[in-house]
mmCIF file of N, CA and C in Angstrom:
data_model
loop_
_atom_site.group_PDB
_atom_site.id
_atom_site.type_symbol
_atom_site.label_atom_id
_atom_site.label_comp_id
_atom_site.label_asym_id
_atom_site.label_seq_id
_atom_site.Cartn_x
_atom_site.Cartn_y
_atom_site.Cartn_z
ATOM 1 N N UNK D 1 97.491 105.479 109.065
ATOM 2 C CA UNK D 1 97.706 104.720 107.629
ATOM 3 C C UNK D 1 97.494 105.454 106.622
ATOM 4 N N UNK D 2 98.487 105.623 105.654
ATOM 5 C CA UNK D 2 98.074 105.904 104.391
ATOM 6 C C UNK D 2 97.265 104.931 103.613
ATOM 7 N N UNK D 3 96.623 105.051 102.806
ATOM 8 C CA UNK D 3 95.961 104.136 101.904
ATOM 9 C C UNK D 3 96.852 103.572 100.600
ATOM 10 N N UNK D 4 96.781 102.642 100.393
ATOM 11 C CA UNK D 4 97.678 102.102 99.653
ATOM 12 C C UNK D 4 96.752 101.905 98.075
ATOM 13 N N UNK D 5 97.250 102.581 97.265
ATOM 14 C CA UNK D 5 96.937 102.356 95.977
ATOM 15 C C UNK D 5 97.602 100.987 95.530
ATOM 16 N N UNK D 6 96.639 99.853 94.448
ATOM 17 C CA UNK D 6 97.253 99.032 94.083
ATOM 18 C C UNK D 6 96.647 98.051 94.725
ATOM 19 N N UNK D 7 97.735 96.823 94.859
ATOM 20 C CA UNK D 7 96.549 95.538 95.107
ATOM 21 C C UNK D 7 97.978 95.032 96.297
ATOM 22 N N UNK D 8 97.402 93.834 97.349
ATOM 23 C CA UNK D 8 98.217 93.166 97.756
ATOM 24 C C UNK D 8 97.854 91.726 97.471
ATOM 25 N N UNK D 9 99.626 91.558 97.248
ATOM 26 C CA UNK D 9 99.410 89.613 96.416
ATOM 27 C C UNK D 9 99.562 89.295 97.850
ATOM 28 N N UNK D 10 98.903 88.202 98.219
ATOM 29 C CA UNK D 10 98.959 87.696 99.633
ATOM 30 C C UNK D 10 98.743 85.749 98.854
ATOM 31 N N UNK D 11 99.864 85.469 99.673
ATOM 32 C CA UNK D 11 100.254 83.492 99.535
ATOM 33 C C UNK D 11 99.385 83.416 100.747
ATOM 34 N N UNK D 12 98.901 82.464 100.567
ATOM 35 C CA UNK D 12 97.599 81.566 101.164
ATOM 36 C C UNK D 12 97.390 80.233 100.877
ATOM 37 N N UNK D 13 97.876 79.291 101.902
ATOM 38 C CA UNK D 13 98.114 77.874 101.676
ATOM 39 C C UNK D 13 98.461 77.353 100.111
ATOM 40 N N UNK D 14 99.366 77.910 99.556
ATOM 41 C CA UNK D 14 100.285 77.881 98.447
ATOM 42 C C UNK D 14 99.363 78.055 97.223
ATOM 43 N N UNK D 15 98.349 79.084 97.381
ATOM 44 C CA UNK D 15 97.677 80.026 96.401
ATOM 45 C C UNK D 15 98.238 81.456 96.720
ATOM 46 N N UNK D 16 97.810 81.903 95.404
ATOM 47 C CA UNK D 16 98.310 83.490 95.386
ATOM 48 C C UNK D 16 97.045 83.933 95.163
ATOM 49 N N UNK D 17 96.703 85.371 95.726
ATOM 50 C CA UNK D 17 95.096 85.964 95.678
ATOM 51 C C UNK D 17 95.858 87.555 95.727
ATOM 52 N N UNK D 18 94.592 88.312 95.189
ATOM 53 C CA UNK D 18 95.188 89.826 95.198
ATOM 54 C C UNK D 18 94.122 90.141 95.904
ATOM 55 N N UNK D 19 94.360 91.717 96.573
ATOM 56 C CA UNK D 19 93.393 92.165 97.651
ATOM 57 C C UNK D 19 93.540 93.584 97.554
ATOM 58 N N UNK D 20 92.469 94.355 96.847
ATOM 59 C CA UNK D 20 92.278 95.641 96.769
ATOM 60 C C UNK D 20 93.403 96.357 98.126
ATOM 61 N N UNK D 21 94.367 96.905 97.553
ATOM 62 C CA UNK D 21 95.344 97.875 98.794
ATOM 63 C C UNK D 21 94.346 97.980 99.933
ATOM 64 N N UNK D 22 93.526 99.479 99.251
ATOM 65 C CA UNK D 22 92.531 100.011 99.925
ATOM 66 C C UNK D 22 91.532 99.221 100.836
ATOM 67 N N UNK D 23 91.854 97.914 101.059
ATOM 68 C CA UNK D 23 90.729 96.981 101.570
ATOM 69 C C UNK D 23 91.922 96.858 103.187
ATOM 70 N N UNK D 24 92.571 96.892 103.077
ATOM 71 C CA UNK D 24 93.726 96.889 104.201
ATOM 72 C C UNK D 24 93.411 97.337 105.252
ATOM 73 N N UNK D 25 93.395 97.470 106.771
ATOM 74 C CA UNK D 25 93.122 98.343 107.590
ATOM 75 C C UNK D 25 94.794 98.617 108.089
ATOM 76 N N UNK D 26 95.332 97.365 108.300
ATOM 77 C CA UNK D 26 96.699 97.001 108.813
ATOM 78 C C UNK D 26 97.225 95.328 108.570
ATOM 79 N N UNK D 27 98.407 95.828 108.360
ATOM 80 C CA UNK D 27 99.488 94.455 108.148
ATOM 81 C C UNK D 27 100.707 94.424 109.087
ATOM 82 N N UNK D 28 100.493 93.498 109.544
ATOM 83 C CA UNK D 28 100.962 92.955 111.157
ATOM 84 C C UNK D 28 102.043 91.490 110.619
ATOM 85 N N UNK D 29 103.068 91.793 111.299
ATOM 86 C CA UNK D 29 104.012 90.272 111.920
ATOM 87 C C UNK D 29 103.375 89.384 112.674
ATOM 88 N N UNK D 30 103.632 87.811 112.387
ATOM 89 C CA UNK D 30 103.244 87.326 113.006
ATOM 90 C C UNK D 30 103.403 87.199 114.434
ATOM 91 N N UNK D 31 105.133 88.192 115.106
ATOM 92 C CA UNK D 31 105.549 88.030 116.425
ATOM 93 C C UNK D 31 104.567 89.187 117.132
ATOM 94 N N UNK D 32 103.865 89.716 116.791
ATOM 95 C CA UNK D 32 103.061 90.954 117.306
ATOM 96 C C UNK D 32 101.816 90.469 117.215
ATOM 97 N N UNK D 33 101.766 89.390 117.357
ATOM 98 C CA UNK D 33 99.820 89.018 117.254
ATOM 99 C C UNK D 33 100.660 87.516 118.614
ATOM 100 N N UNK D 34 99.386 87.703 119.365
ATOM 101 C CA UNK D 34 98.896 86.549 120.595
ATOM 102 C C UNK D 34 98.322 85.399 120.007
ATOM 103 N N UNK D 35 99.602 84.483 119.676
ATOM 104 C CA UNK D 35 99.158 82.704 119.369
ATOM 105 C C UNK D 35 98.384 82.141 119.743
ATOM 106 N N UNK D 36 97.176 81.504 119.374
ATOM 107 C CA UNK D 36 96.458 81.299 119.917
ATOM 108 C C UNK D 36 96.530 79.345 119.779
ATOM 109 N N UNK D 37 96.372 78.583 120.231
ATOM 110 C CA UNK D 37 96.935 77.153 119.966
ATOM 111 C C UNK D 37 95.596 76.409 119.705
ATOM 112 N N UNK D 38 94.185 76.825 120.007
ATOM 113 C CA UNK D 38 93.055 76.037 119.527
ATOM 114 C C UNK D 38 92.523 76.806 118.858
ATOM 115 N N UNK D 39 90.921 76.231 118.396
ATOM 116 C CA UNK D 39 90.124 76.769 118.248
ATOM 117 C C UNK D 39 90.124 77.381 116.307
ATOM 118 N N UNK D 40 89.195 78.292 116.300
ATOM 119 C CA UNK D 40 89.310 78.692 114.787
ATOM 120 C C UNK D 40 90.383 79.971 114.775
ATOM 121 N N UNK D 41 90.172 80.573 115.718
ATOM 122 C CA UNK D 41 91.059 81.940 116.128
ATOM 123 C C UNK D 41 92.283 81.161 116.101
ATOM 124 N N UNK D 42 93.259 81.833 115.126
ATOM 125 C CA UNK D 42 94.773 81.589 114.810
ATOM 126 C C UNK D 42 95.600 82.386 115.926
ATOM 127 N N UNK D 43 95.062 83.608 115.998
ATOM 128 C CA UNK D 43 96.060 84.688 116.548
ATOM 129 C C UNK D 43 94.624 85.749 117.116
ATOM 130 N N UNK D 44 95.212 86.583 118.277
ATOM 131 C CA UNK D 44 94.785 87.624 118.650
ATOM 132 C C UNK D 44 95.278 89.101 118.431
ATOM 133 N N UNK D 45 94.587 90.263 118.011
ATOM 134 C CA UNK D 45 95.602 91.308 117.798
ATOM 135 C C UNK D 45 94.982 92.243 118.657
ATOM 136 N N UNK D 46 95.354 93.304 119.577
ATOM 137 C CA UNK D 46 94.748 94.248 120.294
ATOM 138 C C UNK D 46 95.470 95.353 119.818
ATOM 139 N N UNK D 47 94.289 96.231 119.630
ATOM 140 C CA UNK D 47 94.836 97.282 119.267
ATOM 141 C C UNK D 47 93.981 98.915 119.863
ATOM 142 N N UNK D 48 93.921 100.171 120.502
ATOM 143 C CA UNK D 48 93.182 100.542 120.681
ATOM 144 C C UNK D 48 92.017 99.949 121.938
ATOM 145 N N UNK D 49 92.553 99.081 122.693
ATOM 146 C CA UNK D 49 91.467 98.670 122.966
ATOM 147 C C UNK D 49 90.295 97.457 122.866
ATOM 148 N N UNK D 50 90.760 97.323 121.370
ATOM 149 C CA UNK D 50 89.864 96.287 120.590
ATOM 150 C C UNK D 50 90.522 94.704 120.478
ATOM 151 N N UNK D 51 89.916 94.058 121.007
ATOM 152 C CA UNK D 51 90.462 92.679 120.476
ATOM 153 C C UNK D 51 89.873 92.432 119.065
ATOM 154 N N UNK D 52 90.928 92.161 118.464
ATOM 155 C CA UNK D 52 90.847 91.551 116.771
ATOM 156 C C UNK D 52 91.216 89.940 115.763
ATOM 157 N N UNK D 53 90.380 89.114 116.111
ATOM 158 C CA UNK D 53 90.626 87.664 115.947
ATOM 159 C C UNK D 53 91.165 87.720 114.373
ATOM 160 N N UNK D 54 92.357 86.550 114.071
ATOM 161 C CA UNK D 54 92.964 85.970 112.701
ATOM 162 C C UNK D 54 92.617 84.778 112.646
ATOM 163 N N UNK D 55 92.160 84.953 111.355
ATOM 164 C CA UNK D 55 92.111 83.572 111.126
ATOM 165 C C UNK D 55 92.803 82.975 110.108
ATOM 166 N N UNK D 56 93.034 81.861 109.752
ATOM 167 C CA UNK D 56 93.583 80.707 108.335
ATOM 168 C C UNK D 56 92.831 80.185 108.083
ATOM 169 N N UNK D 57 92.688 80.948 106.517
ATOM 170 C CA UNK D 57 92.226 79.335 105.667
ATOM 171 C C UNK D 57 93.034 78.541 104.711
ATOM 172 N N UNK D 58 92.260 77.479 104.596
ATOM 173 C CA UNK D 58 93.143 76.246 103.766
ATOM 174 C C UNK D 58 93.231 76.622 102.213
ATOM 175 N N UNK D 59 93.443 75.774 101.368
ATOM 176 C CA UNK D 59 93.288 75.595 99.984
ATOM 177 C C UNK D 59 91.870 76.006 99.501
ATOM 178 N N UNK D 60 90.861 75.392 100.505
ATOM 179 C CA UNK D 60 89.282 75.509 100.187
ATOM 180 C C UNK D 60 88.832 76.291 100.646
ATOM 181 N N UNK D 61 89.868 77.569 101.072
ATOM 182 C CA UNK D 61 89.073 78.784 101.707
ATOM 183 C C UNK D 61 88.017 78.559 103.082
ATOM 184 N N UNK D 62 88.574 77.055 103.506
ATOM 185 C CA UNK D 62 87.723 76.993 104.550
ATOM 186 C C UNK D 62 88.577 77.273 106.303
ATOM 187 N N UNK D 63 88.281 77.739 106.924
ATOM 188 C CA UNK D 63 89.227 77.459 107.891
ATOM 189 C C UNK D 63 89.600 76.580 108.582
ATOM 190 N N UNK D 64 91.372 77.110 109.129
ATOM 191 C CA UNK D 64 92.280 75.699 109.158
ATOM 192 C C UNK D 64 93.062 76.410 110.478
ATOM 193 N N UNK D 65 93.184 75.513 111.508
ATOM 194 C CA UNK D 65 94.106 75.721 112.602
ATOM 195 C C UNK D 65 95.483 75.638 111.859
ATOM 196 N N UNK D 66 96.338 76.118 111.787
ATOM 197 C CA UNK D 66 97.631 76.133 111.007
ATOM 198 C C UNK D 66 98.639 77.015 111.869
ATOM 199 N N UNK D 67 99.722 76.725 111.722
ATOM 200 C CA UNK D 67 101.087 77.695 112.230
ATOM 201 C C UNK D 67 102.062 77.948 110.942
ATOM 202 N N UNK D 68 101.067 77.653 109.371
ATOM 203 C CA UNK D 68 102.256 78.159 108.513
ATOM 204 C C UNK D 68 101.499 79.237 108.156
ATOM 205 N N UNK D 69 102.215 80.346 108.895
ATOM 206 C CA UNK D 69 101.523 81.522 108.438
ATOM 207 C C UNK D 69 102.699 82.848 109.480
ATOM 208 N N UNK D 70 102.995 83.501 108.290
ATOM 209 C CA UNK D 70 103.964 84.415 109.568
ATOM 210 C C UNK D 70 103.199 86.354 109.186
ATOM 211 N N UNK D 71 102.261 86.583 108.157
ATOM 212 C CA UNK D 71 101.950 87.692 108.485
ATOM 213 C C UNK D 71 100.420 87.559 108.523
ATOM 214 N N UNK D 72 99.691 89.038 109.013
ATOM 215 C CA UNK D 72 98.340 89.285 108.757
ATOM 216 C C UNK D 72 98.181 90.678 108.278
ATOM 217 N N UNK D 73 97.261 90.251 107.171
ATOM 218 C CA UNK D 73 96.300 91.539 106.891
ATOM 219 C C UNK D 73 95.269 91.665 107.570
ATOM 220 N N UNK D 74 94.826 92.802 108.426
ATOM 221 C CA UNK D 74 93.950 93.127 109.001
ATOM 222 C C UNK D 74 92.434 94.026 107.822
ATOM 223 N N UNK D 75 91.215 93.431 107.616
ATOM 224 C CA UNK D 75 90.259 94.218 106.586
ATOM 225 C C UNK D 75 89.500 95.211 107.673
ATOM 226 N N UNK D 76 89.189 95.894 107.180
ATOM 227 C CA UNK D 76 87.919 96.707 107.385
ATOM 228 C C UNK D 76 86.762 96.067 107.344
ATOM 229 N N UNK D 77 85.881 96.179 108.682
ATOM 230 C CA UNK D 77 84.915 95.492 108.997
ATOM 231 C C UNK D 77 84.087 96.070 110.158
ATOM 232 N N UNK D 78 82.886 95.332 109.928
ATOM 233 C CA UNK D 78 82.167 96.050 111.405
ATOM 234 C C UNK D 78 81.666 95.269 112.172
ATOM 235 N N UNK D 79 81.745 94.968 113.283
ATOM 236 C CA UNK D 79 81.814 95.722 114.324
ATOM 237 C C UNK D 79 83.800 95.715 114.781
ATOM 238 N N UNK D 80 84.678 94.752 114.010
ATOM 239 C CA UNK D 80 85.780 95.568 114.607
ATOM 240 C C UNK D 80 86.775 95.063 113.248
ATOM 241 N N UNK D 81 87.560 95.345 112.937
ATOM 242 C CA UNK D 81 88.506 94.700 112.342
ATOM 243 C C UNK D 81 88.988 93.137 112.099
ATOM 244 N N UNK D 82 88.982 92.385 111.684
ATOM 245 C CA UNK D 82 89.449 90.999 111.171
ATOM 246 C C UNK D 82 90.530 90.615 110.426
ATOM 247 N N UNK D 83 91.723 89.803 110.569
ATOM 248 C CA UNK D 83 92.630 89.318 110.145
ATOM 249 C C UNK D 83 92.617 88.159 109.753
ATOM 250 N N UNK D 84 93.030 88.579 108.696
ATOM 251 C CA UNK D 84 93.471 87.183 107.465
ATOM 252 C C UNK D 84 95.116 86.491 107.842
ATOM 253 N N UNK D 85 95.266 85.754 107.976
ATOM 254 C CA UNK D 85 96.585 84.671 108.335
ATOM 255 C C UNK D 85 97.133 84.690 106.960
ATOM 256 N N UNK D 86 98.538 85.097 106.997
ATOM 257 C CA UNK D 86 98.782 84.616 105.152
ATOM 258 C C UNK D 86 100.753 84.077 105.586
ATOM 259 N N UNK D 87 100.897 83.533 104.578
ATOM 260 C CA UNK D 87 102.277 83.105 104.145
ATOM 261 C C UNK D 87 103.170 84.644 103.813
ATOM 262 N N UNK D 88 102.899 85.262 102.632
ATOM 263 C CA UNK D 88 103.679 86.340 103.010
ATOM 264 C C UNK D 88 102.536 87.164 101.744
ATOM 265 N N UNK D 89 103.418 88.510 101.624
ATOM 266 C CA UNK D 89 102.263 90.071 101.035
ATOM 267 C C UNK D 89 103.128 90.246 100.282
ATOM 268 N N UNK D 90 103.063 91.019 99.376
ATOM 269 C CA UNK D 90 103.952 91.686 98.420
ATOM 270 C C UNK D 90 102.509 93.079 97.681
ATOM 271 N N UNK D 91 103.422 94.192 97.287
ATOM 272 C CA UNK D 91 102.340 95.227 97.080
ATOM 273 C C UNK D 91 102.715 95.275 95.446
ATOM 274 N N UNK D 92 101.969 95.482 94.984
ATOM 275 C CA UNK D 92 101.826 95.411 93.408
ATOM 276 C C UNK D 92 101.182 96.982 93.247
ATOM 277 N N UNK D 93 101.580 97.661 92.110
ATOM 278 C CA UNK D 93 100.828 98.995 91.581
ATOM 279 C C UNK D 93 99.523 98.423 91.193
ATOM 280 N N UNK D 94 98.863 99.747 90.833
ATOM 281 C CA UNK D 94 97.536 99.111 89.887
ATOM 282 C C UNK D 94 97.948 99.477 88.499
ATOM 283 N N UNK D 95 98.551 99.832 88.310
ATOM 284 C CA UNK D 95 99.311 99.989 86.547
ATOM 285 C C UNK D 95 100.032 99.235 86.152
ATOM 286 N N UNK D 96 100.339 97.695 87.062
ATOM 287 C CA UNK D 96 101.160 96.484 86.503
ATOM 288 C C UNK D 96 100.528 94.962 86.375
ATOM 289 N N UNK D 97 99.347 95.481 86.702
ATOM 290 C CA UNK D 97 98.226 94.675 86.270
ATOM 291 C C UNK D 97 97.066 95.026 85.140
ATOM 292 N N UNK D 98 96.648 93.605 84.632
ATOM 293 C CA UNK D 98 95.287 94.280 83.839
ATOM 294 C C UNK D 98 94.275 93.377 84.580
ATOM 295 N N UNK D 99 93.266 93.986 84.987
ATOM 296 C CA UNK D 99 91.967 93.170 85.892
ATOM 297 C C UNK D 99 90.931 93.310 84.942
ATOM 298 N N UNK D 100 90.317 91.779 84.876
ATOM 299 C CA UNK D 100 88.794 91.645 84.382
ATOM 300 C C UNK D 100 88.148 91.110 85.158
ATOM 301 N N UNK D 101 87.138 91.598 85.169
ATOM 302 C CA UNK D 101 85.724 91.441 85.761
ATOM 303 C C UNK D 101 85.053 89.893 85.433
ATOM 304 N N UNK D 102 84.833 89.355 86.491
ATOM 305 C CA UNK D 102 84.097 88.689 86.494
ATOM 306 C C UNK D 102 82.712 88.184 87.245
ATOM 307 N N UNK D 103 81.858 87.230 86.616
ATOM 308 C CA UNK D 103 80.642 87.204 87.502
ATOM 309 C C UNK D 103 80.700 85.612 87.896
ATOM 310 N N UNK D 104 80.611 85.238 89.499
ATOM 311 C CA UNK D 104 81.344 84.041 89.527
ATOM 312 C C UNK D 104 79.642 83.055 89.490
ATOM 313 N N UNK D 105 79.663 82.062 89.173
ATOM 314 C CA UNK D 105 78.157 81.366 88.980
ATOM 315 C C UNK D 105 77.870 80.892 90.271
ATOM 316 N N UNK D 106 77.064 80.682 90.514
ATOM 317 C CA UNK D 106 75.950 80.091 91.898
ATOM 318 C C UNK D 106 75.449 81.302 92.739
ATOM 319 N N UNK D 107 75.326 80.611 93.670
ATOM 320 C CA UNK D 107 74.736 81.456 95.126
ATOM 321 C C UNK D 107 76.264 81.978 95.857
ATOM 322 N N UNK D 108 76.089 83.259 96.227
ATOM 323 C CA UNK D 108 77.177 83.923 96.957
ATOM 324 C C UNK D 108 77.343 83.367 98.340
ATOM 325 N N UNK D 109 78.709 83.056 98.625
ATOM 326 C CA UNK D 109 78.423 82.277 100.194
ATOM 327 C C UNK D 109 78.568 82.778 101.644
ATOM 328 N N UNK D 110 78.508 84.271 101.428
ATOM 329 C CA UNK D 110 78.153 85.682 102.218
ATOM 330 C C UNK D 110 77.240 86.291 102.015
ATOM 331 N N UNK D 111 76.407 87.100 102.842
ATOM 332 C CA UNK D 111 75.339 87.898 102.804
ATOM 333 C C UNK D 111 76.155 89.052 101.946
ATOM 334 N N UNK D 112 77.190 89.539 101.899
ATOM 335 C CA UNK D 112 78.243 90.631 101.436
ATOM 336 C C UNK D 112 78.290 90.015 99.595
ATOM 337 N N UNK D 113 77.588 89.518 99.603
ATOM 338 C CA UNK D 113 78.219 88.742 97.955
ATOM 339 C C UNK D 113 79.268 87.447 97.843
ATOM 340 N N UNK D 114 79.663 87.644 96.527
ATOM 341 C CA UNK D 114 80.983 86.664 96.084
ATOM 342 C C UNK D 114 82.321 87.081 96.909
ATOM 343 N N UNK D 115 83.062 85.694 96.696
ATOM 344 C CA UNK D 115 83.894 86.052 97.357
ATOM 345 C C UNK D 115 85.236 86.856 96.328
ATOM 346 N N UNK D 116 84.922 86.558 94.980
ATOM 347 C CA UNK D 116 85.936 87.064 94.347
ATOM 348 C C UNK D 116 85.152 87.879 93.271
ATOM 349 N N UNK D 117 85.321 88.958 92.451
ATOM 350 C CA UNK D 117 84.937 89.774 92.266
ATOM 351 C C UNK D 117 85.561 90.242 90.324
ATOM 352 N N UNK D 118 86.892 89.468 90.530
ATOM 353 C CA UNK D 118 87.453 89.889 89.294
ATOM 354 C C UNK D 118 88.992 89.080 89.574
ATOM 355 N N UNK D 119 90.033 89.281 88.341
ATOM 356 C CA UNK D 119 90.844 88.422 88.015
ATOM 357 C C UNK D 119 91.944 89.439 87.198
ATOM 358 N N UNK D 120 93.264 88.906 87.723
ATOM 359 C CA UNK D 120 94.119 89.414 87.064
ATOM 360 C C UNK D 120 94.649 88.502 85.986
ATOM 361 N N UNK D 121 94.449 88.201 84.557
ATOM 362 C CA UNK D 121 94.839 87.561 83.503
ATOM 363 C C UNK D 121 96.065 87.618 83.320
ATOM 364 N N UNK D 122 97.161 86.361 83.296
ATOM 365 C CA UNK D 122 98.628 86.835 82.600
ATOM 366 C C UNK D 122 98.554 85.288 81.336
ATOM 367 N N UNK D 123 97.994 85.487 80.295
ATOM 368 C CA UNK D 123 98.010 84.643 79.702
ATOM 369 C C UNK D 123 97.248 83.146 79.864
ATOM 370 N N UNK D 124 97.621 82.309 79.983
ATOM 371 C CA UNK D 124 96.547 81.115 80.079
ATOM 372 C C UNK D 124 96.292 80.958 81.872
ATOM 373 N N UNK D 125 97.162 81.937 82.638
ATOM 374 C CA UNK D 125 96.729 81.637 83.756
ATOM 375 C C UNK D 125 96.289 82.807 84.596
ATOM 376 N N UNK D 126 95.264 82.805 85.447
ATOM 377 C CA UNK D 126 94.409 83.893 86.465
ATOM 378 C C UNK D 126 94.869 84.095 88.059
ATOM 379 N N UNK D 127 94.818 85.088 88.849
ATOM 380 C CA UNK D 127 95.038 85.230 89.910
ATOM 381 C C UNK D 127 93.322 85.831 90.373
ATOM 382 N N UNK D 128 93.117 85.102 91.032
ATOM 383 C CA UNK D 128 91.583 86.041 91.525
ATOM 384 C C UNK D 128 91.675 87.118 92.525
ATOM 385 N N UNK D 129 91.155 87.733 92.646
ATOM 386 C CA UNK D 129 90.976 88.815 93.255
ATOM 387 C C UNK D 129 89.745 89.170 93.993
ATOM 388 N N UNK D 130 89.778 88.837 95.815
ATOM 389 C CA UNK D 130 88.763 89.033 96.597
ATOM 390 C C UNK D 130 88.435 90.581 96.775
ATOM 391 N N UNK D 131 86.924 89.950 96.880
ATOM 392 C CA UNK D 131 86.010 90.762 97.064
ATOM 393 C C UNK D 131 86.357 91.533 98.447
ATOM 394 N N UNK D 132 86.535 92.367 99.080
ATOM 395 C CA UNK D 132 86.766 92.920 100.596
ATOM 396 C C UNK D 132 86.099 92.242 101.967
ATOM 397 N N UNK D 133 84.885 93.176 101.172
ATOM 398 C CA UNK D 133 83.844 93.101 102.248
ATOM 399 C C UNK D 133 83.154 91.702 102.069
ATOM 400 N N UNK D 134 82.941 90.685 101.130
ATOM 401 C CA UNK D 134 82.381 89.422 101.256
ATOM 402 C C UNK D 134 83.581 88.820 102.102
ATOM 403 N N UNK D 135 85.114 88.866 101.708
ATOM 404 C CA UNK D 135 86.088 88.271 102.747
ATOM 405 C C UNK D 135 86.026 88.417 103.923
ATOM 406 N N UNK D 136 85.688 89.615 104.508
ATOM 407 C CA UNK D 136 85.826 90.286 105.726
ATOM 408 C C UNK D 136 84.374 89.261 106.217
ATOM 409 N N UNK D 137 83.493 89.718 105.368
ATOM 410 C CA UNK D 137 81.659 88.801 105.891
ATOM 411 C C UNK D 137 82.293 87.125 106.340
ATOM 412 N N UNK D 138 82.962 86.589 105.509
ATOM 413 C CA UNK D 138 83.294 84.870 105.563
ATOM 414 C C UNK D 138 84.129 85.139 107.054
ATOM 415 N N UNK D 139 85.324 85.955 107.305
ATOM 416 C CA UNK D 139 86.111 85.619 108.368
ATOM 417 C C UNK D 139 84.992 85.813 109.544
ATOM 418 N N UNK D 140 84.083 86.886 109.741
ATOM 419 C CA UNK D 140 83.466 87.535 111.016
ATOM 420 C C UNK D 140 82.294 86.246 111.146
ATOM 421 N N UNK D 141 82.215 85.457 109.836
ATOM 422 C CA UNK D 141 80.987 84.421 110.030
ATOM 423 C C UNK D 141 81.694 83.252 110.967
ATOM 424 N N UNK D 142 83.348 83.328 110.872
ATOM 425 C CA UNK D 142 83.615 81.939 111.874
ATOM 426 C C UNK D 142 83.814 81.816 113.236
ATOM 427 N N UNK D 143 83.469 83.251 113.889
ATOM 428 C CA UNK D 143 83.472 83.294 114.863
ATOM 429 C C UNK D 143 84.453 83.390 115.658
ATOM 430 N N UNK D 144 84.721 82.925 117.077
ATOM 431 C CA UNK D 144 85.807 83.163 118.007
ATOM 432 C C UNK D 144 86.015 83.675 118.773
#
């Protein structure tokens, strides 16, 4: 898969976030997943003999078993890629946005650090940009 330059705009539980495009291992449609009816894992994806979990997060970025998703973004992670179920995915070229760095307050929620390290500021509104390693660490910590 060619490395995407720019960002992925993902819609998650009614809120849009950005994810650096180079963080994505793969993007898949829901119909290519083995949907799971119970537990923290909403689906599984099998590739090259590796079974990768897919998680859905609610608006508070807590695990939530939901059928309200259509796509999955897989993040590079160890020991295996991990998926985030989202409603929609759009690509945005890096030159189309103005990224502003910021330092979140408080203790990082993962050993890999804070979930956000930057934002796209448009007038009075800002769209948070996920820190890929921290997001992957959060998803992997959910087990399943």
